[in-house]
Coordinates of C-alpha atoms in Angstrom, one line a residue:
Chain A
X1 CA 0.0 0.0 -0.1
X2 CA 1.4 3.3 -1.2
X3 CA -0.8 5.3 1.4
X4 CA -0.2 4.3 4.9
X5 CA -2.8 4.6 7.5
X6 CA -1.8 6.5 10.6
X7 CA -3.4 7.6 13.9
X8 CA -3.1 10.8 15.6
X9 CA -0.2 10.1 17.7
X10 CA 1.8 8.7 15.1
X11 CA 2.0 12.1 12.9
X12 CA 5.1 13.6 14.4
X13 CA 7.3 10.7 13.9
X14 CA 5.8 9.9 10.2
X15 CA 6.4 13.4 9.0
X16 CA 9.6 14.1 10.6
X17 CA 11.5 13.1 7.7
X18 CA 14.3 15.5 5.8
X19 CA 14.9 13.7 2.4
X20 CA 11.3 13.2 1.6
X21 CA 8.4 15.5 2.2
X22 CA 5.0 13.7 3.8
X23 CA 1.4 14.3 3.1
X24 CA -1.2 13.5 5.6
X25 CA -4.6 13.1 4.2
X26 CA -7.3 14.1 7.1
X27 CA -10.3 12.5 5.9
X28 CA -13.6 10.7 7.1
X29 CA -15.7 7.6 6.0
X30 CA -18.8 9.9 5.8
X31 CA -17.1 12.1 3.3
X32 CA -17.9 11.9 -0.4
X33 CA -14.9 13.8 -1.6
X34 CA -12.6 12.0 0.6
X35 CA -13.7 8.7 -1.2
X36 CA -13.2 10.3 -4.4
X37 CA -9.7 11.7 -3.4
X38 CA -8.5 8.2 -2.4
X39 CA -7.9 6.7 -5.9
X40 CA -6.2 9.9 -6.7
X41 CA -3.8 9.7 -3.9
X42 CA -3.0 6.2 -4.7
X43 CA -2.1 7.1 -8.1
X44 CA -0.2 10.1 -7.3
X45 CA 1.6 8.1 -4.6
X46 CA 2.8 5.6 -7.1
X47 CA 4.4 8.4 -9.3
X48 CA 6.2 10.2 -6.4
X49 CA 6.9 7.3 -4.1
X50 CA 10.5 8.5 -4.2
X51 CA 10.1 12.0 -3.0
X52 CA 6.9 11.9 -0.9
X53 CA 5.4 9.7 1.9
X54 CA 1.8 9.4 1.8
X55 CA -0.3 8.7 5.0
X56 CA -4.0 8.7 5.4
X57 CA -5.7 9.7 8.9
X58 CA -9.5 9.2 9.9
X59 CA -10.6 12.3 11.8
X60 CA -13.2 10.3 13.7
X61 CA -10.5 7.8 14.8
X62 CA -8.3 10.7 15.8
X63 CA -10.3 13.5 17.2
X64 CA -7.3 15.2 19.0
X65 CA -5.4 15.3 15.8
X66 CA -8.1 17.4 14.1
X67 CA -8.3 19.8 16.9
X68 CA -4.5 20.1 17.0
X69 CA -4.3 20.9 13.3
X70 CA -7.3 23.1 13.4
X71 CA -9.2 20.8 10.8
X72 CA -12.7 21.9 10.2
X73 CA -13.3 20.4 6.8
X74 CA -12.3 17.4 5.0
X75 CA -10.6 16.3 2.9
X76 CA -7.6 18.4 4.2
X77 CA -4.2 17.3 3.2
X78 CA -1.4 18.9 5.2
X79 CA 1.9 18.5 3.5
X80 CA 5.2 18.3 6.0
X81 CA 8.9 18.7 5.6
X82 CA 11.3 17.9 8.7
X83 CA 8.3 18.0 11.1
X84 CA 7.1 21.4 10.0
X85 CA 3.8 22.2 8.0
X86 CA 4.6 23.7 4.6
X87 CA 1.1 23.4 2.7
X88 CA -2.3 22.8 3.3
X89 CA -4.8 21.8 0.7
X90 CA -8.7 21.8 1.5
X91 CA -10.9 19.8 -0.5
X92 CA -10.6 17.4 -3.6
X93 CA -7.7 17.9 -5.9
X94 CA -7.4 16.0 -9.3
X95 CA -4.5 14.2 -10.2
X96 CA -2.9 16.9 -12.3
X97 CA -3.3 19.6 -9.6
X98 CA -2.0 17.3 -6.6
X99 CA 0.9 16.1 -8.6
X100 CA 2.0 19.5 -9.7
X101 CA 1.5 21.1 -6.4
X102 CA 3.7 18.2 -4.7
X103 CA 6.4 18.5 -7.3
X104 CA 6.6 22.3 -6.8
X105 CA 6.8 21.5 -3.0
X106 CA 9.6 18.8 -3.6
X107 CA 11.6 21.1 -6.0
X108 CA 11.8 24.0 -3.4
X109 CA 12.3 21.7 -0.4
X110 CA 14.4 18.8 -1.2
X111 CA 18.0 19.1 -1.7
X112 CA 19.1 18.6 -5.4
Chain B
X1 CA -14.2 -4.8 -28.2
X2 CA -10.6 -5.0 -29.4
X3 CA -10.2 -1.2 -28.7
X4 CA -11.4 -1.5 -25.2
X5 CA -9.0 -4.2 -24.3
X6 CA -6.1 -1.9 -25.8
X7 CA -7.2 1.3 -23.8
X8 CA -7.3 -0.9 -20.4
X9 CA -4.1 -2.5 -21.2
X10 CA -2.1 0.3 -22.7
X11 CA 0.3 2.9 -21.0
X12 CA 0.3 6.5 -21.5
X13 CA 1.2 9.6 -23.7
X14 CA 0.0 8.1 -26.9
X15 CA -2.4 9.6 -29.5
X16 CA -5.4 7.3 -29.2
X17 CA -8.0 7.7 -31.9
X18 CA -11.7 7.6 -30.5
X19 CA -15.3 8.1 -31.5
X20 CA -16.0 10.0 -28.4
X21 CA -14.5 11.4 -25.4
X22 CA -16.6 12.5 -22.6
X23 CA -15.1 15.2 -20.2
X24 CA -16.5 15.1 -16.7
X25 CA -17.6 13.0 -13.9
X26 CA -21.0 14.0 -12.5
X27 CA -24.4 12.8 -13.4
X28 CA -24.4 14.3 -17.1
X29 CA -21.1 12.5 -17.9
X30 CA -22.3 9.3 -16.3
X31 CA -25.5 9.3 -18.3
X32 CA -23.6 10.2 -21.3
X33 CA -21.2 7.1 -20.6
X34 CA -24.1 4.7 -19.9
X35 CA -25.8 5.7 -23.4
X36 CA -22.6 6.0 -25.4
X37 CA -21.5 2.5 -24.0
X38 CA -25.1 0.9 -24.9
X39 CA -24.7 2.7 -28.4
X40 CA -21.4 0.7 -28.5
X41 CA -19.4 3.9 -29.2
X42 CA -15.9 3.9 -28.8
X43 CA -15.3 6.2 -26.0
X44 CA -13.3 7.0 -22.7
X45 CA -14.7 9.2 -19.8
X46 CA -12.0 11.5 -18.5
X47 CA -13.3 12.1 -14.8
X48 CA -12.1 15.8 -14.8
X49 CA -12.5 18.0 -11.8
X50 CA -14.4 16.1 -9.1
X51 CA -15.7 12.4 -9.9
X52 CA -19.5 12.5 -8.9
X53 CA -19.6 16.3 -9.5
X54 CA -21.7 18.5 -7.4
X55 CA -24.4 15.7 -6.8
X56 CA -21.7 13.8 -4.7
X57 CA -21.6 16.7 -2.2
X58 CA -25.5 16.6 -1.7
X59 CA -26.6 15.1 1.5
X60 CA -30.1 14.2 0.6
X61 CA -31.9 13.9 -2.8
X62 CA -35.6 13.9 -2.8
X63 CA -36.5 15.1 -6.3
X64 CA -34.9 12.4 -8.5
X65 CA -37.9 10.5 -10.0
X66 CA -38.1 7.1 -9.0
X67 CA -36.1 7.1 -5.8
X68 CA -37.8 8.7 -2.8
X69 CA -34.8 9.7 -1.1
X70 CA -31.0 8.8 -1.6
X71 CA -27.6 10.4 -0.6
X72 CA -25.9 12.2 -3.4
X73 CA -22.7 10.1 -3.2
X74 CA -24.7 6.8 -3.3
X75 CA -26.8 8.0 -6.4
X76 CA -23.7 8.6 -8.4
X77 CA -22.2 5.6 -7.2
X78 CA -25.0 3.5 -8.7
X79 CA -24.9 5.7 -11.8
X80 CA -21.4 4.7 -12.3
X81 CA -21.5 1.1 -11.8
X82 CA -24.5 1.1 -14.0
X83 CA -22.5 2.6 -16.9
X84 CA -19.6 0.3 -16.2
X85 CA -21.6 -2.7 -16.3
X86 CA -22.5 -1.8 -20.0
X87 CA -18.9 -1.1 -20.6
X88 CA -18.2 2.5 -20.0
X89 CA -14.5 3.1 -19.7
X90 CA -13.2 5.8 -17.1
X91 CA -10.0 7.5 -16.6
X92 CA -8.9 9.2 -13.5
X93 CA -7.6 12.2 -15.6
X94 CA -8.3 16.0 -16.2
X95 CA -8.5 17.7 -19.7
X96 CA -5.7 20.1 -19.8
X97 CA -6.5 21.3 -23.4
X98 CA -8.7 20.7 -26.4
X99 CA -7.9 21.8 -29.9
X100 CA -9.6 21.3 -33.4
X101 CA -7.2 19.6 -35.8
X102 CA -9.1 18.8 -39.0
X103 CA -12.4 17.1 -38.3
X104 CA -11.0 15.7 -34.9
X105 CA -10.5 17.4 -31.5
X106 CA -7.1 16.9 -30.0
X107 CA -7.9 16.4 -26.2
X108 CA -4.8 16.4 -23.8
X109 CA -5.3 15.1 -20.5
X110 CA -3.0 14.2 -17.5
X111 CA -1.2 11.5 -18.9
X112 CA -2.8 10.8 -22.4
X113 CA -3.6 12.5 -25.6
X114 CA -6.6 11.6 -27.5
X115 CA -8.0 12.5 -31.0
X116 CA -11.7 12.4 -30.9
X117 CA -14.4 12.7 -33.7
X118 CA -16.9 14.0 -31.0
X119 CA -16.5 15.6 -27.3
X120 CA -19.2 15.8 -24.7
X121 CA -18.3 18.5 -22.2
X122 CA -19.8 17.6 -18.8
X123 CA -17.2 19.1 -16.5
X124 CA -19.8 20.8 -14.4
X125 CA -19.3 23.7 -12.1
X126 CA -17.5 24.4 -8.8
X127 CA -18.9 26.6 -6.0
X128 CA -18.3 30.1 -6.5
X129 CA -16.1 32.2 -4.1
X130 CA -17.9 35.3 -2.8
X131 CA -14.4 37.3 -2.5
X132 CA -14.8 38.7 0.9
X133 CA -11.7 39.3 3.1
X134 CA -11.0 36.2 5.2
X135 CA -12.6 33.7 2.8
X136 CA -9.5 32.3 1.4
X137 CA -7.7 32.5 4.7
X138 CA -10.2 30.6 6.7
X139 CA -11.0 28.0 3.9
X140 CA -11.0 24.5 5.7
X141 CA -10.6 26.4 9.0
X142 CA -14.3 27.4 9.4
X143 CA -15.1 28.5 5.9
X144 CA -16.8 25.8 3.8
X145 CA -18.6 25.1 0.6
X146 CA -19.9 21.6 1.5
X147 CA -22.2 20.9 4.6
X148 CA -22.4 17.3 3.7
X149 CA -18.6 17.3 3.9
X150 CA -17.9 19.6 7.0
X151 CA -21.2 19.7 9.2
X152 CA -19.8 17.1 11.7
X153 CA -17.0 19.8 12.7
X154 CA -19.8 22.2 13.7
X155 CA -21.5 20.1 16.3
X156 CA -23.1 22.6 18.9
X157 CA -21.7 25.4 17.1
X158 CA -23.2 28.6 15.5
X159 CA -22.8 29.0 11.7
X160 CA -23.7 31.5 9.1
X161 CA -25.0 30.2 5.8
X162 CA -24.9 32.7 3.0
X163 CA -27.2 32.4 0.0
X164 CA -30.8 31.9 -1.0
X165 CA -31.3 29.2 -3.6
X166 CA -31.8 25.6 -3.5
X167 CA -28.4 24.6 -2.6
X168 CA -28.3 27.1 0.3
X169 CA -31.3 26.1 2.0
X170 CA -30.8 22.2 1.4
X171 CA -27.4 22.5 2.8
X172 CA -28.6 24.7 5.7
X173 CA -31.1 22.2 6.7
X174 CA -28.5 19.5 6.9
X175 CA -26.3 21.7 9.0
X176 CA -29.3 22.3 11.3
X177 CA -29.1 18.8 12.4
X178 CA -25.6 19.4 13.9
X179 CA -25.4 23.0 15.0
X180 CA -27.0 24.9 18.0
X181 CA -27.8 27.9 16.0
X182 CA -28.0 28.8 12.3
X183 CA -28.0 32.0 10.9
X184 CA -28.9 32.6 7.1
X185 CA -28.2 35.8 5.2
X186 CA -29.7 36.4 1.8
X187 CA -29.2 39.5 -0.2
X188 CA -32.7 39.6 -1.4
X189 CA -36.2 39.8 0.5
X190 CA -37.3 36.1 -0.3
X191 CA -35.9 32.9 -1.2
X192 CA -35.2 31.5 -4.7
X193 CA -35.3 28.0 -3.2
X194 CA -38.2 25.7 -3.8
X195 CA -41.1 26.7 -1.6
X196 CA -41.1 23.3 0.2
X197 CA -37.6 23.7 1.3
X198 CA -37.9 27.3 2.2
X199 CA -40.9 26.5 4.5
X200 CA -39.0 23.6 6.0
X201 CA -36.3 26.0 6.9
X202 CA -38.4 28.9 8.1
X203 CA -39.9 26.4 10.5
X204 CA -36.7 25.1 11.8
X205 CA -36.6 26.0 15.5
X206 CA -32.7 27.0 15.6
X207 CA -32.6 28.8 12.1
X208 CA -33.1 32.4 11.5
X209 CA -32.9 34.3 8.4
X210 CA -31.7 37.7 7.8
X211 CA -33.3 39.2 4.5
X212 CA -31.6 41.9 2.6
X213 CA -28.1 41.3 4.2
X214 CA -24.7 40.6 2.8
X215 CA -21.6 39.2 4.3
X216 CA -18.7 41.9 4.3
X217 CA -15.8 40.1 6.0
X218 CA -14.8 37.0 7.9
X219 CA -12.8 37.4 11.0
X220 CA -10.7 35.2 13.2
X221 CA -7.1 34.2 14.4
X222 CA -6.6 30.4 13.7
X223 CA -10.0 29.9 12.5
X224 CA -13.3 31.8 12.2
X225 CA -14.6 33.6 15.1
X226 CA -16.9 36.5 13.6
X227 CA -18.3 38.0 10.5
X228 CA -19.3 41.4 9.7
X229 CA -22.8 41.7 7.9
X230 CA -24.2 44.7 6.0
X231 CA -27.8 44.8 7.0
X232 CA -30.7 47.1 6.4
X233 CA -29.9 48.7 9.7
X234 CA -26.2 49.0 9.1
X235 CA -23.1 47.0 9.8
X236 CA -22.9 44.5 12.6
X237 CA -20.4 41.8 13.8
X238 CA -21.8 38.6 14.6
X239 CA -19.8 35.9 16.5
X240 CA -19.9 32.3 14.4
X241 CA -17.8 29.3 14.4
X242 CA -18.2 28.6 10.7
X243 CA -19.4 30.1 7.4
X244 CA -21.0 28.1 4.6
X245 CA -21.4 29.6 1.1
X246 CA -23.9 28.8 -1.6
X247 CA -23.5 31.9 -3.8
X248 CA -23.7 30.3 -7.3
X249 CA -21.2 28.2 -9.3
X250 CA -18.3 28.6 -11.5
X251 CA -18.5 26.5 -14.6
X252 CA -15.6 24.3 -15.3
X253 CA -14.8 25.5 -19.0
X254 CA -11.4 26.8 -19.1
X255 CA -9.6 24.0 -21.4
X256 CA -12.5 24.6 -23.8
X257 CA -12.5 28.5 -24.0
X258 CA -10.9 28.7 -27.5
X259 CA -12.8 25.8 -28.9
X260 CA -16.4 26.8 -28.5
X261 CA -18.5 30.0 -27.7
X262 CA -19.1 30.7 -24.0
X263 CA -21.5 33.0 -22.5
X264 CA -20.1 36.0 -20.3
X265 CA -20.5 33.8 -17.3
X266 CA -18.3 31.0 -18.6
X267 CA -21.1 28.7 -19.4
X268 CA -21.2 26.8 -22.8
X269 CA -23.5 28.7 -25.2
X270 CA -26.0 25.8 -26.2
X271 CA -28.7 25.5 -28.7
X272 CA -31.1 22.8 -29.0
X273 CA -30.3 22.0 -25.5
X274 CA -26.9 20.1 -26.0
X275 CA -25.5 21.6 -29.3
X276 CA -22.6 24.0 -29.1
X277 CA -20.9 26.2 -31.9
X278 CA -19.1 23.1 -33.2
X279 CA -21.0 20.4 -34.9
X280 CA -19.0 17.6 -33.0
X281 CA -18.8 19.1 -29.5
X282 CA -21.8 18.6 -27.1
X283 CA -22.3 20.1 -23.7
X284 CA -24.3 18.5 -20.8
X285 CA -25.3 19.3 -17.4
X286 CA -24.1 22.3 -15.0
X287 CA -21.4 23.3 -17.6
X288 CA -24.3 24.6 -19.7
X289 CA -26.3 27.8 -19.8
X290 CA -29.6 25.8 -19.5
X291 CA -31.8 27.2 -16.5
X292 CA -32.9 24.3 -14.7
X293 CA -29.6 22.5 -13.1
X294 CA -30.8 19.6 -11.4
X295 CA -29.6 15.8 -11.5
X296 CA -32.5 15.1 -13.4
X297 CA -31.9 17.6 -16.2
X298 CA -28.2 16.8 -16.2
X299 CA -28.7 13.2 -17.1
X300 CA -31.3 13.9 -19.6
X301 CA -28.5 16.3 -21.3
X302 CA -26.1 13.4 -21.1
X303 CA -28.4 10.9 -22.7
X304 CA -29.2 13.4 -25.4
X305 CA -25.7 14.3 -26.2
X306 CA -24.6 10.5 -26.5
X307 CA -27.7 10.1 -28.9
X308 CA -26.6 13.0 -30.9
X309 CA -23.0 11.6 -31.3
X310 CA -24.4 8.2 -32.2
X311 CA -26.5 10.0 -35.1
X312 CA -23.5 12.0 -36.1
X313 CA -21.6 8.6 -36.3
X314 CA -24.1 6.9 -38.7

């Protein structure tokens, strides 16, 4: 599985990576756009597996994480580098938009 | 059948000749896909923008004939399953550009390029932004365009809903099941929504409506804390935890702007319901200038468009 399921208490360890950026998808089982985003994330994670780690977090399973990161809408994707939030995308993104955004972030954050 | 196998099994970035490309993933595109598959038209559906379209974001649909009540996501899931059962082919891809080349249309998508004899544009529309200060800053931090997605984050909260059409009232009713207080502001002095929905909202105990009122600003620190409203009595600030906006829709027609005639508001200019300014390009659903924008009219458009393609191919 290219997109790994995590819980709130695992975010810090999962995203404190220097040689890659990390995307955490905060979503919920009852959210239509979240379901639509799942196959997009899987495809993009296949294309960018060398540069980006992908994680999925269920907001109902980890309500404290939603509160900690001020999540008030799903899907919300937070991108981290070395433990710091570097970008936040709210709502569905198609494959092209998401891939372009992540490639731009890897260009600016990862050493050549 | 040979072509279908070829498409499924092939890689990317090649020119593929097809009789029809359907751009979009909502009810109009799904109906067009169902009809195209049953007509045995060589086709692909590029699920650009948002699979399921606006319908998938609707909590409850009560006016789709034949089904008393159903969630929007469930309805479009069945539509897709039905289309696939007849052989409809889908690709998770967005249209980047579409250009006429001879009697074909070259359609560039994320990872493939198609040469299509016909194109059905069913890319739908996204919620329009109001453009007030704070709207972008707090998107996902209290500002939302989808009550179906975000209502559970506002349990026992006070929220503001902006708008007066079907979407605003329907979504306000859904929100009212979660929040402690709902204030709806509408710039006019009466609803444009269906009377049944309007009456339901007006009789909701925790809901109030401010007529002739507009939203001027959204304020807060980390998330939404208050809004500034322009009312007939002057400006006033109201403490709220969330703002849900339903102020119209922006049609997803950018890739097609140089291909066919568009209206000033960006919708596709149509005649005879689904025909555009080019003979081999059709439009269906919310992307068109057709006045009634419902799931029932979108699927009707999709069926008409696929049928028109079938006739052209004879």
